[in-house]
mmCIF file with all atom_site columns, C-alpha atoms in Angstrom:
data_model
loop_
_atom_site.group_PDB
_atom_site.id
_atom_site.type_symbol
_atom_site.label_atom_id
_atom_site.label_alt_id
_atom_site.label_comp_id
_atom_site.label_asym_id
_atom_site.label_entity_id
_atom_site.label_seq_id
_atom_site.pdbx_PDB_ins_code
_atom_site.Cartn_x
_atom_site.Cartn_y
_atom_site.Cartn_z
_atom_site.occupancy
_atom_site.B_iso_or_equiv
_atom_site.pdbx_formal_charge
_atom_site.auth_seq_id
_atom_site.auth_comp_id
_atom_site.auth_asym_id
_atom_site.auth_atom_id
_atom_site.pdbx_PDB_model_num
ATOM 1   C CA . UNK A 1 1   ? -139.720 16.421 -51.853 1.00 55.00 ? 114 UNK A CA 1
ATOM 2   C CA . UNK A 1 2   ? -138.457 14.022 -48.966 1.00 63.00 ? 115 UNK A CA 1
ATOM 3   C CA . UNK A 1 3   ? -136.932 15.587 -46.481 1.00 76.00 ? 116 UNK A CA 1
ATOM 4   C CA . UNK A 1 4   ? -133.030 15.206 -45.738 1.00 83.00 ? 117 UNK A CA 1
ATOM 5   C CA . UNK A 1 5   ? -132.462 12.582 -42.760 1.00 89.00 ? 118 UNK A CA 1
ATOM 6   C CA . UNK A 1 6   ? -128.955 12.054 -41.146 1.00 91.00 ? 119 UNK A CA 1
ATOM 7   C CA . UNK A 1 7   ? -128.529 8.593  -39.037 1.00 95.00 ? 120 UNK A CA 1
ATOM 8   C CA . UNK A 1 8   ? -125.469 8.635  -36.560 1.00 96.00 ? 121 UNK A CA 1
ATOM 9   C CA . UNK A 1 9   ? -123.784 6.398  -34.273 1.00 97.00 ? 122 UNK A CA 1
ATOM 10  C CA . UNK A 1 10  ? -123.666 8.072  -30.399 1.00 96.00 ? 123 UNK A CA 1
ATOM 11  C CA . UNK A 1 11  ? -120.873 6.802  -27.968 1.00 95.00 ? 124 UNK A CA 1
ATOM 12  C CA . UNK A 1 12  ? -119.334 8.413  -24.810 1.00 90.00 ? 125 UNK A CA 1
ATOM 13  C CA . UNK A 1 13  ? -116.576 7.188  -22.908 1.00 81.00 ? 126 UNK A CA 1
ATOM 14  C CA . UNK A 1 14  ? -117.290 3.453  -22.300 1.00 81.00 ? 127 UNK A CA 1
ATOM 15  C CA . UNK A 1 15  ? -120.474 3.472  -23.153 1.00 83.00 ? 128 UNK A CA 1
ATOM 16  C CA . UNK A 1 16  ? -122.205 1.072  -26.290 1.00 88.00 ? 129 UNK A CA 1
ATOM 17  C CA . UNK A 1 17  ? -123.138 3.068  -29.375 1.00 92.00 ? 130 UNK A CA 1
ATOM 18  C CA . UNK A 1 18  ? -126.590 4.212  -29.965 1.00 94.00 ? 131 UNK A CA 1
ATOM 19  C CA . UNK A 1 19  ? -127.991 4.408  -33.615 1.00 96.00 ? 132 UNK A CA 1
ATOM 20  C CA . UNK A 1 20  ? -130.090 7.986  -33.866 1.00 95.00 ? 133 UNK A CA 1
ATOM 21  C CA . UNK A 1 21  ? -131.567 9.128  -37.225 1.00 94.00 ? 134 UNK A CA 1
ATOM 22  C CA . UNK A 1 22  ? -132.577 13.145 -36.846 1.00 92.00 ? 135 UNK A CA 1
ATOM 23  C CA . UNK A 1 23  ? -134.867 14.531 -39.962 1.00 89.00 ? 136 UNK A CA 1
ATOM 24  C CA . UNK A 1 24  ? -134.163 17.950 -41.384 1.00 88.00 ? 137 UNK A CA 1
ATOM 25  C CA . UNK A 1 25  ? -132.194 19.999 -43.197 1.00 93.00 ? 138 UNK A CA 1
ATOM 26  C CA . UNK A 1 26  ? -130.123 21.332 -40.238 1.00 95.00 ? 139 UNK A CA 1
ATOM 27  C CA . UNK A 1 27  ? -129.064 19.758 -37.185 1.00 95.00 ? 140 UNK A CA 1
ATOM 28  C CA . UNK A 1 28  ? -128.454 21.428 -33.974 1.00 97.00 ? 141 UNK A CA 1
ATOM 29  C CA . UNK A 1 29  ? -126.169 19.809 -31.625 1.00 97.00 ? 142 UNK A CA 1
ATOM 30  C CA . UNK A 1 30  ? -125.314 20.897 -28.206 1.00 97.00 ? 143 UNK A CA 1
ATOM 31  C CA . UNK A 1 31  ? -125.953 20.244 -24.493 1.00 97.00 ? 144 UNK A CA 1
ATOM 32  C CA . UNK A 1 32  ? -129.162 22.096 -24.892 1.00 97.00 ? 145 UNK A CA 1
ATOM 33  C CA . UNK A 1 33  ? -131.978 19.638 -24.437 1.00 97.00 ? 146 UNK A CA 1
ATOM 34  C CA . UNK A 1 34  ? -134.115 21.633 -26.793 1.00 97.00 ? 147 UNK A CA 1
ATOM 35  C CA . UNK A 1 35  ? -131.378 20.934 -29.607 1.00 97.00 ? 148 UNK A CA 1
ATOM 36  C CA . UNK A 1 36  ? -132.128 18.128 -31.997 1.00 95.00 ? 149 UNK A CA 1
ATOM 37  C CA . UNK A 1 37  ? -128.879 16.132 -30.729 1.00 96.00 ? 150 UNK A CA 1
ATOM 38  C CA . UNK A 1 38  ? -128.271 17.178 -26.970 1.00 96.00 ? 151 UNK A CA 1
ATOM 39  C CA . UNK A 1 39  ? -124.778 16.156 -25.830 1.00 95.00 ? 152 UNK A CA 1
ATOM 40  C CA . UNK A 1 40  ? -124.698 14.841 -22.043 1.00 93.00 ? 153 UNK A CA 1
ATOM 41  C CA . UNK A 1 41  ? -120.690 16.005 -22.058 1.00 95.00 ? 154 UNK A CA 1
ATOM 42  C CA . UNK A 1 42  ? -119.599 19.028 -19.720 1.00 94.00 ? 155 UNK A CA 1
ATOM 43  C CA . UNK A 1 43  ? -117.131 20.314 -23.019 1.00 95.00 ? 156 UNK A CA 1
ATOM 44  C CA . UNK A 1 44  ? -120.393 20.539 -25.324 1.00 96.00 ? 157 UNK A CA 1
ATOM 45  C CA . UNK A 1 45  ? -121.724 24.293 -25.255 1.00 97.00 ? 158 UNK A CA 1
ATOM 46  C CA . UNK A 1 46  ? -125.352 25.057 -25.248 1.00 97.00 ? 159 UNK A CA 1
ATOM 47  C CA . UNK A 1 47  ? -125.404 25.430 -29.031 1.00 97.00 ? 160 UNK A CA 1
ATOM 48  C CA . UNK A 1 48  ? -122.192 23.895 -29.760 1.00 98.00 ? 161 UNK A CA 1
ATOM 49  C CA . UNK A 1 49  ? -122.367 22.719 -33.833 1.00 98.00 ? 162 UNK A CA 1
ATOM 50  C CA . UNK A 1 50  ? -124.578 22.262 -36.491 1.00 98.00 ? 163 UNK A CA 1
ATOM 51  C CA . UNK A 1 51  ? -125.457 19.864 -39.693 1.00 96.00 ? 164 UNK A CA 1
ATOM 52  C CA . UNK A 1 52  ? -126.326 21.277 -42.516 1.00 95.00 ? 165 UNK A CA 1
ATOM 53  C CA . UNK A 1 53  ? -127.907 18.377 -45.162 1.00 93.00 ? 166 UNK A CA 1
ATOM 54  C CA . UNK A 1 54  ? -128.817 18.887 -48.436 1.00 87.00 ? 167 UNK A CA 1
ATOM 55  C CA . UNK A 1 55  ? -130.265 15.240 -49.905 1.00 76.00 ? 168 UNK A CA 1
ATOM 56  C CA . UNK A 1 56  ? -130.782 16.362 -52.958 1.00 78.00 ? 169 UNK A CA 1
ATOM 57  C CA . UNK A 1 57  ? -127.163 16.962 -54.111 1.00 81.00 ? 170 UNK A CA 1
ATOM 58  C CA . UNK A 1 58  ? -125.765 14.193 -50.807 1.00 81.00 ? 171 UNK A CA 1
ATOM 59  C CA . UNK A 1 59  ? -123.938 16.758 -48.994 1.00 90.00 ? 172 UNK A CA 1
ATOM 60  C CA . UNK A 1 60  ? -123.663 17.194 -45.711 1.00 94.00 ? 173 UNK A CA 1
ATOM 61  C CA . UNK A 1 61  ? -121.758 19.241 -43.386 1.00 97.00 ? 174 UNK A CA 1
ATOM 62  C CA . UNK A 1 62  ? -120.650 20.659 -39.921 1.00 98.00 ? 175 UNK A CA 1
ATOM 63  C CA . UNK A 1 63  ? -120.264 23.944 -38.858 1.00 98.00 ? 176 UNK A CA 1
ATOM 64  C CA . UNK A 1 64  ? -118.815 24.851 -35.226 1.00 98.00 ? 177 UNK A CA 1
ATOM 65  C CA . UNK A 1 65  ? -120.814 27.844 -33.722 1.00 98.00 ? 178 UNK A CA 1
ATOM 66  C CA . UNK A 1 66  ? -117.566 29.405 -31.758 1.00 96.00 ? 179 UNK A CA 1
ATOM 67  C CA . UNK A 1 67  ? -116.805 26.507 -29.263 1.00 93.00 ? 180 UNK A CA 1
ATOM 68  C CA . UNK A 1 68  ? -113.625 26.897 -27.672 1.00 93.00 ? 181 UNK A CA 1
ATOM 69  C CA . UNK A 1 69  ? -113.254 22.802 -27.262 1.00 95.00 ? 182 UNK A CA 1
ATOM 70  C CA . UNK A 1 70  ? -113.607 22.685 -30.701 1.00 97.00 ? 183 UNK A CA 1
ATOM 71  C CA . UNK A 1 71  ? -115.602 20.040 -32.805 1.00 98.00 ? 184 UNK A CA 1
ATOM 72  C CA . UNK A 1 72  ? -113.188 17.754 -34.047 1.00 98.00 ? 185 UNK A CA 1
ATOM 73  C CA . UNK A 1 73  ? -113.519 15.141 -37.257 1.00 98.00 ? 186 UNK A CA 1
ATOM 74  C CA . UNK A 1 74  ? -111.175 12.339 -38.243 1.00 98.00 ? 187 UNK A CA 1
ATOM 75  C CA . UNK A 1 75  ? -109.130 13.936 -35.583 1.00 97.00 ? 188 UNK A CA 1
ATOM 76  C CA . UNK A 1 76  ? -108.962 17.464 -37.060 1.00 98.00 ? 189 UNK A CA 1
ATOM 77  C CA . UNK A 1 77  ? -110.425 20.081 -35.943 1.00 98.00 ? 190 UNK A CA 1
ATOM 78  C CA . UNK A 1 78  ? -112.547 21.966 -38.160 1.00 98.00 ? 191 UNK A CA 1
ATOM 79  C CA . UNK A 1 79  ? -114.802 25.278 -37.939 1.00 98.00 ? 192 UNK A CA 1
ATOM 80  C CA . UNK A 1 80  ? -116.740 24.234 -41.298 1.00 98.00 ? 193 UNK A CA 1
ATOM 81  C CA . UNK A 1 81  ? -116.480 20.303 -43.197 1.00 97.00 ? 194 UNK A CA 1
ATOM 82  C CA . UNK A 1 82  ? -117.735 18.647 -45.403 1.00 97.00 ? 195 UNK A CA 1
ATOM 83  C CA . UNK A 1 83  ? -118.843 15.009 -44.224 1.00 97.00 ? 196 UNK A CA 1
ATOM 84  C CA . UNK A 1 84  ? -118.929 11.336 -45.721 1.00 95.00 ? 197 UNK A CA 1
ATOM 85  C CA . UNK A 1 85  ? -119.946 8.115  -44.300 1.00 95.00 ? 198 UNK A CA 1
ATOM 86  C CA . UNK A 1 86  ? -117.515 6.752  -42.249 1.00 97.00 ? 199 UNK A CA 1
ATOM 87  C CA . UNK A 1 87  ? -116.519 10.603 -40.677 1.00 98.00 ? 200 UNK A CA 1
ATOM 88  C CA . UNK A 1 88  ? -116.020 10.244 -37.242 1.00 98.00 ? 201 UNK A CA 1
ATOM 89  C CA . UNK A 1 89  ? -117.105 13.815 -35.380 1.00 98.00 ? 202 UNK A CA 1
ATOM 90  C CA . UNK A 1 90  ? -115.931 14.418 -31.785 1.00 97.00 ? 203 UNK A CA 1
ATOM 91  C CA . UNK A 1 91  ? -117.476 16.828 -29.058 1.00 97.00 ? 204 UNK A CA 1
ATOM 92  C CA . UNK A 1 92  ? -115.446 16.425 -26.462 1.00 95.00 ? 205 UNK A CA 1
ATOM 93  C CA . UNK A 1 93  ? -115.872 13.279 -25.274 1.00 94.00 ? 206 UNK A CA 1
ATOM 94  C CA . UNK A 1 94  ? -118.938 12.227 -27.023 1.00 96.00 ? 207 UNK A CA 1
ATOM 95  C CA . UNK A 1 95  ? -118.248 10.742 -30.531 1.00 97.00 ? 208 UNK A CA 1
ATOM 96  C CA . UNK A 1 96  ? -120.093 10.303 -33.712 1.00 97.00 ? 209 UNK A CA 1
ATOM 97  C CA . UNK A 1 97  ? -119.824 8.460  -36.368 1.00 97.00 ? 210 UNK A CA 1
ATOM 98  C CA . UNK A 1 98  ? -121.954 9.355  -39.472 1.00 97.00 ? 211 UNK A CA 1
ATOM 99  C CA . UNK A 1 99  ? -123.671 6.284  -40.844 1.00 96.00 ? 212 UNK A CA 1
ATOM 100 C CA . UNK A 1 100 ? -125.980 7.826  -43.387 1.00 93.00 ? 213 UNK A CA 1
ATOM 101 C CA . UNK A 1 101 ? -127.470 10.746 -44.658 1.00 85.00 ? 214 UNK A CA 1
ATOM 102 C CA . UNK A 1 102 ? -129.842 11.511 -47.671 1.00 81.00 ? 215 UNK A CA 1
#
């Protein structure tokens, strides 16, 4: 069984988008370093969201562990979604834009 990878586009502010892929079934995001993603951005908690992606049925989605900033997609802000290509996720100022998962 392959396991599930999740590719993203990272931009804050002004800066030019980075491509990351992260492999895994979950993926933590937060200004932790020791998280998978860590955020650079003051409004990020330590443990701020998560990415739960199951290839096998091409589902992904985000969970928000309690921020009080919120993690916001498509402009919405969401405690648990669902995401598709194209979703853009935002932590306060640090966006993402999902480019692929399987």
């Amino acid at each position: 069984m392959k396991k599930p990878c999740l590719t993203l586009s990272v931009a804050k502010g002004s800066q030019l988008p980075r491509t990351i892929s992260l492999d895994g079934p979950v993926v933590k995001l937060g200004s932790d370093p020791k998280n998978h993603l860590a955020l650079d951005d003051h409004a990020a908690r330590a443990m701020h969201a998560v990415i739960e992606i199951d290839g096998e049925e091409g589902i992904a989605t985000i969970i928000d562990l309690g921020s009080d900033v919120g993690t916001w997609v498509n402009d919405a802000r969401v405690n648990r979604c669902k995401l598709v290509v194209g979703d853009e996720i935002r932590i306060g100022s640090t966006l993402l834009r999902v480019e692929s998962f399987a």
